[in-house]
mmCIF file of C-alpha atoms and ligand atoms in Angstrom:
data_model
loop_
_atom_site.group_PDB
_atom_site.id
_atom_site.type_symbol
_atom_site.label_atom_id
_atom_site.label_comp_id
_atom_site.label_asym_id
_atom_site.label_seq_id
_atom_site.Cartn_x
_atom_site.Cartn_y
_atom_site.Cartn_z
ATOM 1 C CA MET A 1 -57.098 -67.607 17.486
ATOM 2 C CA SER A 2 -56.807 -68.883 21.188
ATOM 3 C CA ASP A 3 -56.751 -72.142 22.375
ATOM 4 C CA TYR A 4 -57.118 -71.765 25.985
ATOM 5 C CA PRO A 5 -56.731 -74.848 28.185
ATOM 6 C CA SER A 6 -59.800 -76.109 30.056
ATOM 7 C CA ARG A 7 -58.033 -76.165 33.397
ATOM 8 C CA VAL A 8 -55.093 -74.252 34.857
ATOM 9 C CA TYR A 9 -52.641 -75.482 37.501
ATOM 10 C CA ILE A 10 -50.852 -73.051 39.629
ATOM 11 C CA ALA A 11 -47.270 -73.786 40.761
ATOM 12 C CA GLU A 12 -47.348 -71.584 43.830
ATOM 13 C CA MET A 13 -44.009 -69.574 44.162
ATOM 14 C CA GLY A 14 -44.658 -67.103 47.157
ATOM 15 C CA ALA A 15 -43.023 -69.233 49.976
ATOM 16 C CA ARG A 16 -39.806 -69.809 47.816
ATOM 17 C CA ASP A 17 -39.258 -67.336 44.848
ATOM 18 C CA GLY A 18 -41.071 -64.805 46.748
ATOM 19 C CA LEU A 19 -39.883 -64.848 50.106
ATOM 20 C CA GLN A 20 -36.258 -65.448 48.970
ATOM 21 C CA ASN A 21 -36.602 -61.881 47.546
ATOM 22 C CA GLU A 22 -37.995 -60.444 50.754
ATOM 23 C CA PRO A 23 -36.506 -59.205 53.823
ATOM 24 C CA LEU A 24 -36.062 -62.295 56.371
ATOM 25 C CA VAL A 25 -39.323 -63.609 57.415
ATOM 26 C CA GLY A 26 -39.594 -65.848 60.752
ATOM 27 C CA THR A 27 -40.052 -69.513 60.115
ATOM 28 C CA GLN A 28 -43.500 -69.725 62.030
ATOM 29 C CA ALA A 29 -44.879 -67.151 59.514
ATOM 30 C CA LYS A 30 -43.575 -68.965 56.636
ATOM 31 C CA ILE A 31 -45.312 -72.095 58.230
ATOM 32 C CA SER A 32 -48.266 -70.350 58.812
ATOM 33 C CA LEU A 33 -48.318 -69.028 54.968
ATOM 34 C CA ILE A 34 -47.876 -72.573 53.505
ATOM 35 C CA ASN A 35 -50.545 -74.113 55.563
ATOM 36 C CA ALA A 36 -53.030 -71.394 54.568
ATOM 37 C CA LEU A 37 -52.376 -72.086 51.173
ATOM 38 C CA SER A 38 -52.748 -75.684 51.409
ATOM 39 C CA GLN A 39 -56.233 -75.145 52.394
ATOM 40 C CA SER A 40 -56.979 -73.168 49.069
ATOM 41 C CA GLY A 41 -57.178 -76.115 46.492
ATOM 42 C CA LEU A 42 -53.470 -75.348 45.289
ATOM 43 C CA THR A 43 -51.796 -78.454 44.305
ATOM 44 C CA HIS A 44 -48.065 -77.331 43.980
ATOM 45 C CA ILE A 45 -46.555 -75.394 46.541
ATOM 46 C CA GLU A 46 -42.887 -74.600 46.389
ATOM 47 C CA ALA A 47 -42.121 -74.511 50.099
ATOM 48 C CA GLY A 48 -38.324 -73.688 50.229
ATOM 49 C CA ALA A 49 -34.755 -73.958 48.736
ATOM 50 C CA PHE A 50 -31.807 -75.976 49.903
ATOM 51 C CA VAL A 51 -29.355 -73.785 48.822
ATOM 52 C CA SER A 52 -26.327 -72.006 50.354
ATOM 53 C CA PRO A 53 -27.601 -69.973 53.523
ATOM 54 C CA LYS A 54 -24.754 -67.498 52.969
ATOM 55 C CA ARG A 55 -26.024 -66.353 49.455
ATOM 56 C CA VAL A 56 -29.612 -66.881 50.287
ATOM 57 C CA PRO A 57 -30.126 -66.284 53.968
ATOM 58 C CA GLN A 58 -34.101 -66.087 53.343
ATOM 59 C CA MET A 59 -34.305 -69.862 52.746
ATOM 60 C CA ALA A 60 -31.838 -71.084 55.640
ATOM 61 C CA ASP A 61 -34.734 -72.397 57.645
ATOM 62 C CA SER A 62 -36.105 -74.481 54.692
ATOM 63 C CA ALA A 63 -35.682 -77.693 56.545
ATOM 64 C CA ARG A 64 -37.554 -76.738 59.710
ATOM 65 C CA VAL A 65 -40.147 -75.339 57.429
ATOM 66 C CA PHE A 66 -40.479 -78.701 55.475
ATOM 67 C CA GLN A 67 -40.631 -80.452 59.002
ATOM 68 C CA HIS A 68 -43.215 -78.633 60.606
ATOM 69 C CA ILE A 69 -45.885 -77.564 57.826
ATOM 70 C CA GLU A 70 -49.114 -79.364 58.016
ATOM 71 C CA ARG A 71 -48.863 -81.567 54.848
ATOM 72 C CA LYS A 72 -52.362 -81.900 52.814
ATOM 73 C CA THR A 73 -53.163 -84.658 50.960
ATOM 74 C CA GLY A 74 -53.169 -83.850 47.189
ATOM 75 C CA VAL A 75 -50.696 -80.861 47.683
ATOM 76 C CA THR A 76 -47.154 -81.470 46.436
ATOM 77 C CA TYR A 77 -44.635 -79.665 48.401
ATOM 78 C CA SER A 78 -41.304 -79.003 46.398
ATOM 79 C CA ALA A 79 -38.079 -77.797 46.974
ATOM 80 C CA LEU A 80 -35.439 -76.142 44.884
ATOM 81 C CA THR A 81 -32.136 -78.022 44.951
ATOM 82 C CA PRO A 82 -29.473 -76.880 42.693
ATOM 83 C CA ASN A 83 -26.946 -79.769 43.533
ATOM 84 C CA ILE A 84 -26.740 -83.235 45.123
ATOM 85 C CA GLN A 85 -26.172 -81.923 48.599
ATOM 86 C CA GLY A 86 -29.157 -79.836 48.527
ATOM 87 C CA TYR A 87 -31.179 -82.655 47.110
ATOM 88 C CA ASN A 88 -30.181 -84.890 49.945
ATOM 89 C CA ASP A 89 -31.141 -81.897 52.260
ATOM 90 C CA ALA A 90 -34.458 -81.729 50.773
ATOM 91 C CA MET A 91 -35.083 -85.733 50.969
ATOM 92 C CA ALA A 92 -34.130 -85.610 54.662
ATOM 93 C CA VAL A 93 -37.122 -83.785 55.183
ATOM 94 C CA ASN A 94 -39.324 -85.515 53.027
ATOM 95 C CA ALA A 95 -39.778 -82.855 50.160
ATOM 96 C CA GLU A 96 -42.152 -84.221 47.611
ATOM 97 C CA GLN A 97 -40.553 -82.780 44.522
ATOM 98 C CA VAL A 98 -37.458 -80.969 43.767
ATOM 99 C CA SER A 99 -36.509 -78.325 41.284
ATOM 100 C CA ILE A 100 -33.132 -77.671 39.382
ATOM 101 C CA PHE A 101 -32.548 -74.305 37.569
ATOM 102 C CA THR A 102 -30.248 -72.929 34.875
ATOM 103 C CA SER A 103 -30.467 -69.945 32.658
ATOM 104 C CA ALA A 104 -31.120 -69.428 28.529
ATOM 105 C CA SER A 105 -28.262 -67.039 28.872
ATOM 106 C CA GLU A 106 -24.676 -67.374 29.525
ATOM 107 C CA GLY A 107 -24.245 -64.045 31.478
ATOM 108 C CA PHE A 108 -26.811 -64.806 33.653
ATOM 109 C CA CYS A 109 -25.537 -68.244 34.337
ATOM 110 C CA GLN A 110 -22.019 -67.014 35.171
ATOM 111 C CA SER A 111 -23.228 -64.585 37.678
ATOM 112 C CA ASN A 112 -25.902 -66.396 39.269
ATOM 113 C CA ILE A 113 -24.690 -70.040 39.461
ATOM 114 C CA HIS A 114 -20.980 -69.257 38.522
ATOM 115 C CA CYS A 115 -20.659 -71.768 35.493
ATOM 116 C CA SER A 116 -21.455 -72.158 32.122
ATOM 117 C CA ILE A 117 -24.767 -73.421 30.823
ATOM 118 C CA SER A 118 -23.330 -76.665 30.027
ATOM 119 C CA GLU A 119 -21.466 -77.107 33.422
ATOM 120 C CA SER A 120 -24.721 -76.433 35.237
ATOM 121 C CA LEU A 121 -26.351 -79.039 33.132
ATOM 122 C CA GLU A 122 -23.552 -81.542 33.876
ATOM 123 C CA ARG A 123 -23.922 -80.651 37.711
ATOM 124 C CA PHE A 124 -27.608 -81.939 37.666
ATOM 125 C CA ILE A 125 -26.897 -85.250 36.456
ATOM 126 C CA PRO A 126 -26.145 -86.862 40.004
ATOM 127 C CA VAL A 127 -29.328 -85.220 41.195
ATOM 128 C CA MET A 128 -31.274 -86.774 38.307
ATOM 129 C CA GLU A 129 -29.846 -90.143 38.580
ATOM 130 C CA GLN A 130 -30.673 -90.187 42.459
ATOM 131 C CA ALA A 131 -33.988 -88.627 42.184
ATOM 132 C CA LYS A 132 -34.768 -91.362 39.581
ATOM 133 C CA LEU A 133 -33.754 -93.979 41.932
ATOM 134 C CA ASP A 134 -35.885 -92.437 44.648
ATOM 135 C CA GLY A 135 -38.961 -91.941 42.380
ATOM 136 C CA ILE A 136 -38.942 -88.157 42.751
ATOM 137 C CA LYS A 137 -40.219 -85.966 40.101
ATOM 138 C CA VAL A 138 -37.796 -83.124 38.862
ATOM 139 C CA ARG A 139 -39.149 -79.614 37.566
ATOM 140 C CA GLY A 140 -36.471 -77.548 35.552
ATOM 141 C CA TYR A 141 -36.436 -73.745 35.756
ATOM 142 C CA LEU A 142 -35.099 -71.817 32.866
ATOM 143 C CA SER A 143 -34.250 -68.276 33.586
ATOM 144 C CA CYS A 144 -33.984 -65.387 31.204
ATOM 145 C CA VAL A 145 -36.019 -66.737 28.696
ATOM 146 C CA ILE A 146 -36.686 -63.239 27.288
ATOM 147 C CA ASP A 147 -33.924 -60.927 28.024
ATOM 148 C CA CYS A 148 -30.696 -60.884 30.232
ATOM 149 C CA PRO A 149 -29.461 -58.222 32.674
ATOM 150 C CA TYR A 150 -25.756 -59.192 31.026
ATOM 151 C CA ASP A 151 -26.296 -60.540 27.550
ATOM 152 C CA GLY A 152 -29.394 -58.567 26.607
ATOM 153 C CA ALA A 153 -32.153 -60.436 24.333
ATOM 154 C CA THR A 154 -32.072 -64.226 24.494
ATOM 155 C CA SER A 155 -33.154 -65.795 21.111
ATOM 156 C CA PRO A 156 -36.167 -68.233 21.001
ATOM 157 C CA GLN A 157 -33.979 -70.699 19.302
ATOM 158 C CA GLN A 158 -31.579 -70.534 22.516
ATOM 159 C CA VAL A 159 -34.370 -70.957 24.888
ATOM 160 C CA ALA A 160 -35.616 -73.925 23.066
ATOM 161 C CA HIS A 161 -32.244 -75.529 22.866
ATOM 162 C CA ILE A 162 -31.473 -75.541 26.612
ATOM 163 C CA ALA A 163 -35.443 -76.279 27.532
ATOM 164 C CA LYS A 164 -34.644 -79.295 25.579
ATOM 165 C CA LYS A 165 -31.569 -79.994 27.055
ATOM 166 C CA LEU A 166 -33.446 -80.046 30.697
ATOM 167 C CA PHE A 167 -36.203 -82.013 29.188
ATOM 168 C CA ASP A 168 -33.878 -84.569 27.911
ATOM 169 C CA LEU A 169 -31.983 -84.788 31.299
ATOM 170 C CA GLY A 170 -35.435 -85.924 32.782
ATOM 171 C CA CYS A 171 -37.326 -83.141 33.905
ATOM 172 C CA TYR A 172 -41.017 -83.693 34.108
ATOM 173 C CA GLU A 173 -41.775 -79.900 33.350
ATOM 174 C CA ILE A 174 -40.083 -77.132 32.132
ATOM 175 C CA SER A 175 -40.664 -73.762 33.643
ATOM 176 C CA LEU A 176 -39.655 -70.893 31.495
ATOM 177 C CA GLY A 177 -38.735 -67.534 33.494
ATOM 178 C CA ASP A 178 -39.021 -64.097 32.404
ATOM 179 C CA THR A 179 -36.774 -63.465 34.974
ATOM 180 C CA ILE A 180 -36.313 -59.630 34.801
ATOM 181 C CA GLY A 181 -40.051 -59.357 33.587
ATOM 182 C CA THR A 182 -39.284 -57.212 30.278
ATOM 183 C CA GLY A 183 -41.316 -59.709 28.036
ATOM 184 C CA THR A 184 -44.313 -58.480 26.059
ATOM 185 C CA PRO A 185 -46.825 -60.678 24.304
ATOM 186 C CA ILE A 186 -45.412 -61.017 21.050
ATOM 187 C CA ARG A 187 -42.128 -61.847 22.057
ATOM 188 C CA ILE A 188 -43.396 -64.311 24.736
ATOM 189 C CA GLY A 189 -45.459 -65.847 21.898
ATOM 190 C CA ARG A 190 -42.404 -66.276 19.484
ATOM 191 C CA MET A 191 -40.381 -67.828 22.517
ATOM 192 C CA LEU A 192 -42.976 -70.059 23.413
ATOM 193 C CA ASP A 193 -43.663 -71.149 19.677
ATOM 194 C CA ALA A 194 -39.847 -71.944 19.512
ATOM 195 C CA VAL A 195 -40.159 -74.265 22.789
ATOM 196 C CA LEU A 196 -43.433 -76.043 21.839
ATOM 197 C CA ASN A 197 -41.671 -77.218 18.668
ATOM 198 C CA VAL A 198 -39.287 -79.266 21.014
ATOM 199 C CA ILE A 199 -41.418 -80.066 24.310
ATOM 200 C CA PRO A 200 -44.930 -81.073 24.570
ATOM 201 C CA ARG A 201 -47.349 -78.574 25.723
ATOM 202 C CA HIS A 202 -48.347 -79.867 28.802
ATOM 203 C CA GLN A 203 -45.016 -80.012 29.979
ATOM 204 C CA VAL A 204 -44.175 -76.422 29.505
ATOM 205 C CA ALA A 205 -44.985 -74.005 32.409
ATOM 206 C CA VAL A 206 -44.478 -70.343 32.459
ATOM 207 C CA HIS A 207 -42.722 -68.308 35.012
ATOM 208 C CA PHE A 208 -43.384 -64.757 34.553
ATOM 209 C CA HIS A 209 -42.137 -61.549 36.900
ATOM 210 C CA ASN A 210 -44.052 -58.369 36.925
ATOM 211 C CA THR A 211 -41.114 -55.969 36.924
ATOM 212 C CA TRP A 212 -42.412 -53.877 33.835
ATOM 213 C CA GLY A 213 -46.353 -54.764 34.777
ATOM 214 C CA GLN A 214 -46.483 -57.022 31.813
ATOM 215 C CA ALA A 215 -46.814 -60.423 33.634
ATOM 216 C CA LEU A 216 -50.473 -60.904 33.430
ATOM 217 C CA VAL A 217 -50.807 -60.123 29.920
ATOM 218 C CA ASN A 218 -47.896 -62.223 29.183
ATOM 219 C CA VAL A 219 -49.920 -64.992 31.342
ATOM 220 C CA HIS A 220 -52.800 -64.407 28.953
ATOM 221 C CA GLN A 221 -50.603 -64.998 25.870
ATOM 222 C CA ALA A 222 -49.457 -68.369 27.263
ATOM 223 C CA LEU A 223 -52.968 -69.468 27.745
ATOM 224 C CA THR A 224 -54.063 -68.421 24.420
ATOM 225 C CA MET A 225 -51.480 -70.880 23.133
ATOM 226 C CA GLY A 226 -52.524 -73.908 25.397
ATOM 227 C CA ILE A 227 -50.354 -73.455 28.331
ATOM 228 C CA SER A 228 -51.796 -75.006 31.427
ATOM 229 C CA THR A 229 -49.278 -74.327 34.014
ATOM 230 C CA VAL A 230 -48.790 -71.213 35.403
ATOM 231 C CA ASP A 231 -46.055 -70.138 38.236
ATOM 232 C CA SER A 232 -47.372 -67.287 40.445
ATOM 233 C CA SER A 233 -46.604 -65.847 43.836
ATOM 234 C CA VAL A 234 -49.615 -65.050 46.402
ATOM 235 C CA ALA A 235 -49.688 -61.288 47.085
ATOM 236 C CA GLY A 236 -46.933 -60.983 43.816
ATOM 237 C CA LEU A 237 -44.403 -61.489 46.731
ATOM 238 C CA GLY A 238 -40.841 -61.175 45.569
ATOM 239 C CA GLY A 239 -38.924 -58.899 43.885
ATOM 240 C CA CYS A 240 -35.955 -58.615 41.511
ATOM 241 C CA PRO A 241 -32.659 -58.134 42.453
ATOM 242 C CA TYR A 242 -31.872 -56.437 39.143
ATOM 243 C CA ALA A 243 -34.673 -53.813 39.634
ATOM 244 C CA PRO A 244 -34.921 -52.653 43.434
ATOM 245 C CA GLY A 245 -38.337 -51.870 44.461
ATOM 246 C CA ALA A 246 -39.805 -53.734 41.671
ATOM 247 C CA SER A 247 -42.517 -56.346 42.211
ATOM 248 C CA GLY A 248 -41.873 -60.175 41.983
ATOM 249 C CA ASN A 249 -43.847 -62.786 40.303
ATOM 250 C CA VAL A 250 -47.211 -62.551 38.854
ATOM 251 C CA ALA A 251 -49.877 -62.612 41.782
ATOM 252 C CA THR A 252 -51.329 -65.532 42.084
ATOM 253 C CA GLU A 253 -54.863 -63.934 42.791
ATOM 254 C CA ASP A 254 -54.591 -61.861 39.481
ATOM 255 C CA VAL A 255 -54.188 -65.129 37.657
ATOM 256 C CA LEU A 256 -56.852 -66.843 39.416
ATOM 257 C CA TYR A 257 -59.036 -63.652 38.755
ATOM 258 C CA LEU A 258 -58.242 -63.731 34.990
ATOM 259 C CA CYS A 259 -58.825 -67.481 34.677
ATOM 260 C CA GLN A 260 -62.283 -67.095 36.478
ATOM 261 C CA GLY A 261 -63.254 -64.514 33.682
ATOM 262 C CA LEU A 262 -62.428 -66.650 31.008
ATOM 263 C CA GLY A 263 -64.034 -69.660 32.373
ATOM 264 C CA ILE A 264 -60.829 -71.746 33.091
ATOM 265 C CA GLU A 265 -61.183 -74.059 35.899
ATOM 266 C CA THR A 266 -58.213 -73.892 38.417
ATOM 267 C CA GLY A 267 -59.784 -75.726 41.539
ATOM 268 C CA VAL A 268 -58.247 -73.036 43.646
ATOM 269 C CA ASP A 269 -60.353 -70.735 45.921
ATOM 270 C CA LEU A 270 -59.498 -67.159 45.419
ATOM 271 C CA GLU A 271 -60.731 -65.923 49.000
ATOM 272 C CA VAL A 272 -58.611 -68.506 50.689
ATOM 273 C CA VAL A 273 -55.352 -67.464 48.690
ATOM 274 C CA THR A 274 -56.154 -63.777 49.029
ATOM 275 C CA LYS A 275 -56.378 -63.977 52.816
ATOM 276 C CA ALA A 276 -53.059 -65.783 53.309
ATOM 277 C CA GLY A 277 -51.621 -62.946 50.898
ATOM 278 C CA TRP A 278 -52.871 -60.427 53.331
ATOM 279 C CA ASP A 279 -51.453 -62.098 56.529
ATOM 280 C CA ILE A 280 -47.958 -62.550 55.081
ATOM 281 C CA CYS A 281 -47.877 -59.081 53.800
ATOM 282 C CA ARG A 282 -48.775 -57.786 57.441
ATOM 283 C CA GLU A 283 -45.839 -59.854 58.564
ATOM 284 C CA ILE A 284 -43.655 -58.268 56.122
ATOM 285 C CA ASN A 285 -45.013 -54.661 56.286
ATOM 286 C CA LYS A 286 -45.662 -54.621 52.745
ATOM 287 C CA ALA A 287 -48.961 -54.102 50.592
ATOM 288 C CA PRO A 288 -49.880 -56.777 48.417
ATOM 289 C CA GLN A 289 -48.750 -56.527 44.835
ATOM 290 C CA SER A 290 -51.937 -57.491 43.433
ATOM 291 C CA ASN A 291 -54.768 -55.513 42.142
ATOM 292 C CA VAL A 292 -57.202 -58.221 42.974
ATOM 293 C CA SER A 293 -56.001 -58.665 46.240
ATOM 294 C CA LEU A 294 -56.311 -54.798 46.807
ATOM 295 C CA ALA A 295 -59.799 -54.580 45.337
ATOM 296 C CA LEU A 296 -61.111 -57.567 47.465
ATOM 297 C CA SER A 297 -59.779 -55.653 50.436
ATOM 298 C CA ALA A 298 -61.438 -52.281 49.701
ATOM 299 C CA GLN A 299 -64.586 -54.531 48.885
ATOM 300 C CA THR A 300 -64.472 -56.322 52.109
ATOM 301 C CA LYS A 301 -63.633 -53.037 54.009
ATOM 302 C CA LYS A 302 -66.558 -51.395 52.331
ATOM 303 C CA SER A 303 -69.192 -54.019 53.443
ATOM 304 C CA ARG A 304 -68.420 -54.008 56.859
HETATM 305 ZN ZN1 ZN B 401 -38.792 -66.176 39.750
#
């Protein structure tokens, strides 16, 4: 039986996880996107990443983005910071929260972060210590919680084991990423069951990519298990480096519409988010990867 939460919190990934997997976008367009999203009722917007500009040129202007967005009271603007240098850069432009990331699979960790999982966790210790001193909350991302492009299936026990390590480091929330989007509801359910044995439900978030078209049903699966924080990207921005042409995160518009239909409060205005999505999609010359967005667009044209 289902155990839906009464309220769902969206962690908006479009400006970071989304745009880091799209062709380069101008700084002003990013700022406009974040400003527009800030007006929608969203309370958490990941606005950039302080990572190597050589490896991720799409995020090279994150400092300027943080400096020029109009911050709205009640919205947390977070940054991805893989190490203490990134953390310091994020603090220099007043990021309000940071995120760290590792993988539940060794193969992905080696290819993506170039170290073992336990080495990656060790690297985060200085970030965690400094964040504690600064009173900054840290979110932990865990990649490849279902499958890894190198190692194959990830066991739910392994996911729970690494998630608990991130949690014990001091992360206030663990975001479980189906990075390559191969999950289906039964496997998502088993993975969440294992994690919920070791981490309180309200500190678990889900982060599903839509590569195989399963992200929304997987979000629904998580909702039936009482998960109340969902990562999503406006217009489904983003992609998957392991599946060229594939869509990115589950679209925020689709999650909002699903929650509306289930009677779950989000506090987010679907129309405002959808319009922000149309604007950024025009900028990158791409159709929104969201059925809800496309349907609303058709409706708007018809009523004109
Ligand atoms: Zn992602």
